[in-house]
Amino acid sequence: MRNTFLLLVLCFFISCNQGKRLRVDDLKSGRFKTVLEDEETESFATRNDSIQIEEYQKLKDTFYIEWIDQFEYVLIKTNPKTLLDSTPFHVKITSIKKDGYDFNAYYKGSNFKQKGRAYKIDVE
């Protein structure tokens, strides 16, 4: 009986210590650190439901963000300077983790693909 009680108490403390898990709605706004599959390329982004400002190698770009559904969105550069800049960039969320999400991304009409992980920096 005593062992059962100790086991239940231990399970309770372990389950309470898991921390808050991100929900899909938590991914639509906030500050994120993105690391590509090569683990050398990283950027930082601040987003709300319609705009994303991304910082990469001390350069800032602003994108309109359009959510297709809960797990997919499109980034469109607000001031494109080249044909590539004006091409929509599709991002598909493949899994949600405790601190962020994994994604696959591509330019519309291109064979170029990226994989990576976005970490939510301002997790409460």
XYZ file of N, CA and C in Angstrom:
372
model
N 0.829 -1.187 0.000
C 0.000 0.000 0.000
C 0.876 1.254 0.000
N 1.886 1.242 0.861
C 2.766 2.411 0.955
C 3.519 2.629 -0.360
N 3.982 1.551 -0.986
C 4.685 1.657 -2.264
C 3.779 2.216 -3.359
N 2.529 1.816 -3.341
C 1.575 2.325 -4.320
C 1.377 3.821 -4.143
N 1.249 4.272 -2.895
C 1.086 5.689 -2.604
C 2.307 6.481 -3.072
N 3.508 5.993 -2.780
C 4.733 6.677 -3.209
C 4.824 6.737 -4.730
N 4.421 5.675 -5.376
C 4.440 5.643 -6.832
C 3.474 6.675 -7.413
N 2.295 6.795 -6.837
C 1.319 7.785 -7.300
C 1.824 9.213 -7.094
N 2.429 9.476 -5.954
C 2.976 10.805 -5.672
C 4.097 11.126 -6.655
N 4.964 10.170 -6.905
C 6.062 10.364 -7.848
C 5.522 10.651 -9.253
N 4.536 9.896 -9.695
C 3.927 10.128 -11.014
C 3.293 11.514 -11.090
N 2.663 11.943 -10.016
C 2.051 13.267 -9.989
C 3.095 14.356 -10.184
N 4.204 14.291 -9.474
C 5.246 15.312 -9.592
C 5.919 15.282 -10.963
N 6.107 14.128 -11.513
C 6.703 14.030 -12.850
C 5.768 14.644 -13.887
N 4.476 14.342 -13.808
C 3.530 14.875 -14.792
C 3.352 16.381 -14.637
N 3.442 16.917 -13.445
C 3.303 18.354 -13.236
C 4.546 19.110 -13.699
N 5.649 18.436 -13.801
C 6.901 19.075 -14.159
C 7.139 19.087 -15.672
N 6.166 18.629 -16.455
C 6.333 18.562 -17.898
C 6.345 19.947 -18.542
N 5.779 20.947 -17.926
C 5.763 22.293 -18.486
C 4.629 22.453 -19.487
N 4.418 23.694 -19.878
C 3.363 24.009 -20.823
C 3.774 23.578 -22.226
N 2.878 22.966 -22.922
C 3.121 22.538 -24.298
C 2.493 23.566 -25.235
N 3.182 23.871 -26.337
C 2.656 24.827 -27.299
C 1.413 24.285 -27.981
N 0.499 25.186 -28.286
C -0.681 24.865 -29.064
C -0.528 25.499 -30.443
N -1.317 25.099 -31.396
C -1.238 25.645 -32.744
C -1.419 27.159 -32.723
N -2.360 27.652 -31.955
C -2.602 29.099 -31.893
C -1.401 29.873 -31.352
N -0.548 29.233 -30.550
C 0.645 29.883 -30.013
C 1.684 30.169 -31.105
N 1.538 29.543 -32.263
C 2.523 29.690 -33.336
C 2.222 30.868 -34.253
N 1.074 31.481 -34.097
C 0.671 32.563 -35.001
C 1.209 33.920 -34.601
N 1.765 34.038 -33.421
C 2.349 35.315 -33.009
C 3.458 35.054 -31.998
N 4.357 36.030 -31.891
C 5.454 35.911 -30.942
C 6.801 36.071 -31.620
N 7.824 35.720 -30.876
C 9.203 35.806 -31.372
C 9.749 34.391 -31.516
N 10.421 34.132 -32.648
C 10.907 32.795 -32.967
C 12.353 32.831 -33.423
N 13.064 31.767 -33.105
C 14.410 31.535 -33.640
C 14.279 30.346 -34.580
N 14.692 30.528 -35.825
C 14.597 29.461 -36.819
C 15.985 28.929 -37.132
N 16.121 27.615 -37.073
C 17.375 26.941 -37.388
C 17.087 25.957 -38.515
N 17.831 26.094 -39.609
C 17.628 25.189 -40.732
C 18.288 23.846 -40.463
N 17.984 22.896 -41.299
C 18.443 21.525 -41.129
C 19.962 21.424 -41.006
N 20.702 22.328 -41.651
C 22.165 22.280 -41.577
C 22.702 22.711 -40.212
N 21.828 23.246 -39.361
C 22.141 23.693 -37.996
C 23.171 24.811 -37.956
N 23.495 25.413 -39.105
C 24.408 26.555 -39.145
C 23.671 27.833 -39.506
N 22.555 27.715 -40.200
C 21.797 28.866 -40.650
C 20.674 29.130 -39.667
N 20.675 30.332 -39.078
C 19.610 30.688 -38.154
C 19.166 32.117 -38.392
N 17.919 32.367 -38.065
C 17.351 33.702 -38.177
C 16.375 33.892 -37.018
N 15.953 35.132 -36.848
C 14.990 35.468 -35.804
C 13.812 36.166 -36.456
N 12.612 35.855 -35.988
C 11.412 36.454 -36.566
C 10.456 36.866 -35.464
N 9.794 37.980 -35.703
C 8.720 38.439 -34.840
C 7.478 38.480 -35.719
N 6.401 37.837 -35.255
C 5.208 37.784 -36.099
C 3.953 38.061 -35.299
N 2.986 38.631 -36.010
C 1.622 38.670 -35.511
C 0.784 37.918 -36.532
N -0.497 38.063 -36.507
C -1.316 37.237 -37.402
C -1.210 37.611 -38.878
N -0.606 38.779 -39.224
C -0.557 39.172 -40.634
C 0.817 39.645 -41.126
N 1.754 39.917 -40.234
C 3.083 40.432 -40.614
C 4.165 39.630 -39.895
N 5.257 39.360 -40.594
C 6.425 38.739 -39.976
C 7.647 39.565 -40.347
N 8.415 39.959 -39.344
C 9.670 40.682 -39.552
C 10.792 39.720 -39.207
N 11.645 39.461 -40.183
C 12.702 38.474 -40.019
C 14.067 39.144 -40.056
N 14.940 38.722 -39.144
C 16.315 39.223 -39.069
C 17.266 38.079 -39.395
N 18.110 38.297 -40.428
C 19.071 37.291 -40.842
C 20.359 38.007 -41.218
N 21.447 37.684 -40.547
C 22.755 38.302 -40.767
C 22.668 39.827 -40.765
N 22.028 40.367 -39.746
C 21.873 41.809 -39.514
C 21.030 42.530 -40.564
N 20.333 41.783 -41.413
C 19.397 42.361 -42.374
C 17.978 42.039 -41.922
N 17.053 42.982 -42.150
C 15.652 42.773 -41.785
C 14.800 42.761 -43.042
N 13.866 41.834 -43.087
C 12.873 41.753 -44.155
C 11.503 41.654 -43.522
N 10.526 42.242 -44.194
C 9.151 42.192 -43.719
C 8.320 41.393 -44.715
N 7.492 40.509 -44.187
C 6.658 39.635 -45.001
C 5.207 39.750 -44.558
N 4.303 39.666 -45.530
C 2.910 39.415 -45.195
C 2.833 37.926 -44.906
N 2.051 37.567 -43.906
C 1.872 36.143 -43.599
C 0.393 35.808 -43.774
N 0.136 34.798 -44.587
C -1.231 34.343 -44.829
C -1.339 32.899 -44.361
N -2.216 32.660 -43.403
C -2.403 31.304 -42.879
C -3.403 30.578 -43.772
N -2.973 29.470 -44.367
C -3.836 28.645 -45.211
C -4.736 27.789 -44.327
N -4.146 27.201 -43.309
C -4.869 26.444 -42.291
C -4.016 26.491 -41.028
N -4.327 25.681 -40.044
C -3.593 25.737 -38.777
C -2.145 25.293 -38.900
N -1.806 24.540 -39.938
C -0.460 23.983 -40.055
C 0.296 24.442 -41.295
N -0.217 25.426 -41.994
C 0.456 25.885 -43.200
C 0.229 27.382 -43.394
N 1.316 28.076 -43.750
C 1.209 29.499 -44.038
C 2.126 29.866 -45.193
N 1.864 31.065 -45.759
C 2.629 31.568 -46.890
C 3.216 32.912 -46.498
N 4.511 33.086 -46.798
C 5.189 34.362 -46.575
C 5.383 35.047 -47.923
N 5.007 36.333 -47.999
C 5.170 37.120 -49.213
C 5.887 38.405 -48.820
N 7.048 38.655 -49.416
C 7.852 39.823 -49.071
C 7.084 41.098 -49.407
N 7.073 42.061 -48.483
C 6.299 43.286 -48.685
C 6.920 44.201 -49.734
N 8.238 44.217 -49.856
C 8.921 45.072 -50.834
C 9.919 44.250 -51.643
N 9.415 43.412 -52.562
C 10.331 42.555 -53.329
C 11.210 43.366 -54.275
N 12.471 42.941 -54.388
C 13.419 43.611 -55.270
C 13.811 42.724 -56.454
N 13.536 41.425 -56.348
C 13.860 40.478 -57.420
C 12.661 39.565 -57.648
N 12.747 38.773 -58.705
C 11.685 37.815 -58.993
C 11.561 36.798 -57.860
N 12.706 36.337 -57.337
C 12.672 35.393 -56.222
C 12.012 36.022 -54.993
N 12.315 37.298 -54.723
C 11.703 37.991 -53.586
C 10.178 38.050 -53.704
N 9.668 38.093 -54.914
C 8.220 38.209 -55.099
C 7.520 36.844 -55.153
N 8.291 35.771 -55.071
C 7.726 34.420 -55.101
C 7.244 34.016 -53.704
N 5.994 33.570 -53.575
C 5.488 33.136 -52.263
C 6.304 31.966 -51.706
N 6.541 32.018 -50.401
C 7.313 30.996 -49.698
C 6.351 30.241 -48.786
N 6.100 28.967 -49.093
C 5.149 28.150 -48.346
C 5.854 27.418 -47.208
N 5.231 27.446 -46.031
C 5.774 26.761 -44.860
C 4.704 25.807 -44.332
N 5.086 24.541 -44.200
C 4.184 23.507 -43.682
C 4.723 23.021 -42.343
N 3.955 23.182 -41.280
C 4.338 22.716 -39.948
C 4.121 21.206 -39.908
N 5.195 20.462 -39.632
C 5.104 18.995 -39.647
C 4.930 18.392 -38.263
N 5.406 19.099 -37.223
C 5.178 18.618 -35.856
C 5.376 19.765 -34.881
N 4.640 19.707 -33.800
C 4.740 20.724 -32.747
C 5.449 20.100 -31.565
N 6.456 20.801 -31.063
C 7.233 20.358 -29.914
C 6.875 21.231 -28.712
N 7.488 20.945 -27.591
C 7.251 21.722 -26.372
C 7.678 23.177 -26.555
N 8.764 23.399 -27.293
C 9.329 24.743 -27.409
C 9.288 25.328 -28.814
N 8.598 24.673 -29.749
C 8.541 25.188 -31.108
C 7.925 24.184 -32.057
N 8.358 24.247 -33.318
C 7.797 23.333 -34.307
C 8.809 23.020 -35.402
N 8.642 21.857 -36.029
C 9.429 21.460 -37.194
C 8.641 21.860 -38.431
N 9.357 22.154 -39.521
C 8.676 22.577 -40.733
C 9.414 22.124 -41.987
N 8.668 22.086 -43.086
C 9.190 21.946 -44.437
C 8.743 23.199 -45.171
N 9.600 23.741 -46.044
C 9.256 24.970 -46.746
C 9.765 24.921 -48.180
N 9.113 25.698 -49.040
C 9.523 25.747 -50.440
C 8.991 27.019 -51.091
N 9.653 27.438 -52.170
C 9.158 28.531 -52.997
C 8.138 27.962 -53.972
N 7.031 28.671 -54.154
C 5.991 28.203 -55.062
C 6.572 28.015 -56.463
N 6.316 26.850 -57.067
C 6.778 26.557 -58.409
C 8.241 26.184 -58.518
N 8.873 25.872 -57.386
C 10.305 25.566 -57.390
C 10.551 24.197 -56.767
N 11.665 23.595 -57.131
C 12.081 22.340 -56.503
C 12.879 22.584 -55.232
N 13.210 23.844 -54.936
C 13.957 24.199 -53.730
C 13.119 23.875 -52.501
N 13.730 23.159 -51.557
C 13.036 22.801 -50.322
C 13.963 23.022 -49.132
N 13.376 23.374 -48.007
C 14.114 23.537 -46.755
C 13.382 22.789 -45.657
N 14.175 22.315 -44.704
C 13.625 21.740 -43.476
C 14.291 22.463 -42.328
N 13.571 22.568 -41.238
C 14.158 23.206 -40.075
C 13.247 23.140 -38.876
N 13.641 23.891 -37.859
C 12.869 23.973 -36.622
C 12.800 25.438 -36.204
N 11.633 25.848 -35.759
C 11.437 27.186 -35.215
C 11.176 27.042 -33.718
N 11.960 27.757 -32.928
C 11.805 27.736 -31.474
C 11.090 29.004 -31.051
N 10.050 28.877 -30.268
C 9.358 30.066 -29.765
C 10.166 30.599 -28.597
N 10.618 31.829 -28.711
C 11.504 32.420 -27.712
C 10.722 32.907 -26.503
N 9.537 33.433 -26.730
C 8.779 34.019 -25.620
C 7.727 33.058 -25.057
N 8.106 31.790 -24.869
C 7.199 30.804 -24.279
C 6.958 31.196 -22.830
N 5.681 31.245 -22.446
C 5.336 31.634 -21.076
C 5.351 30.452 -20.146
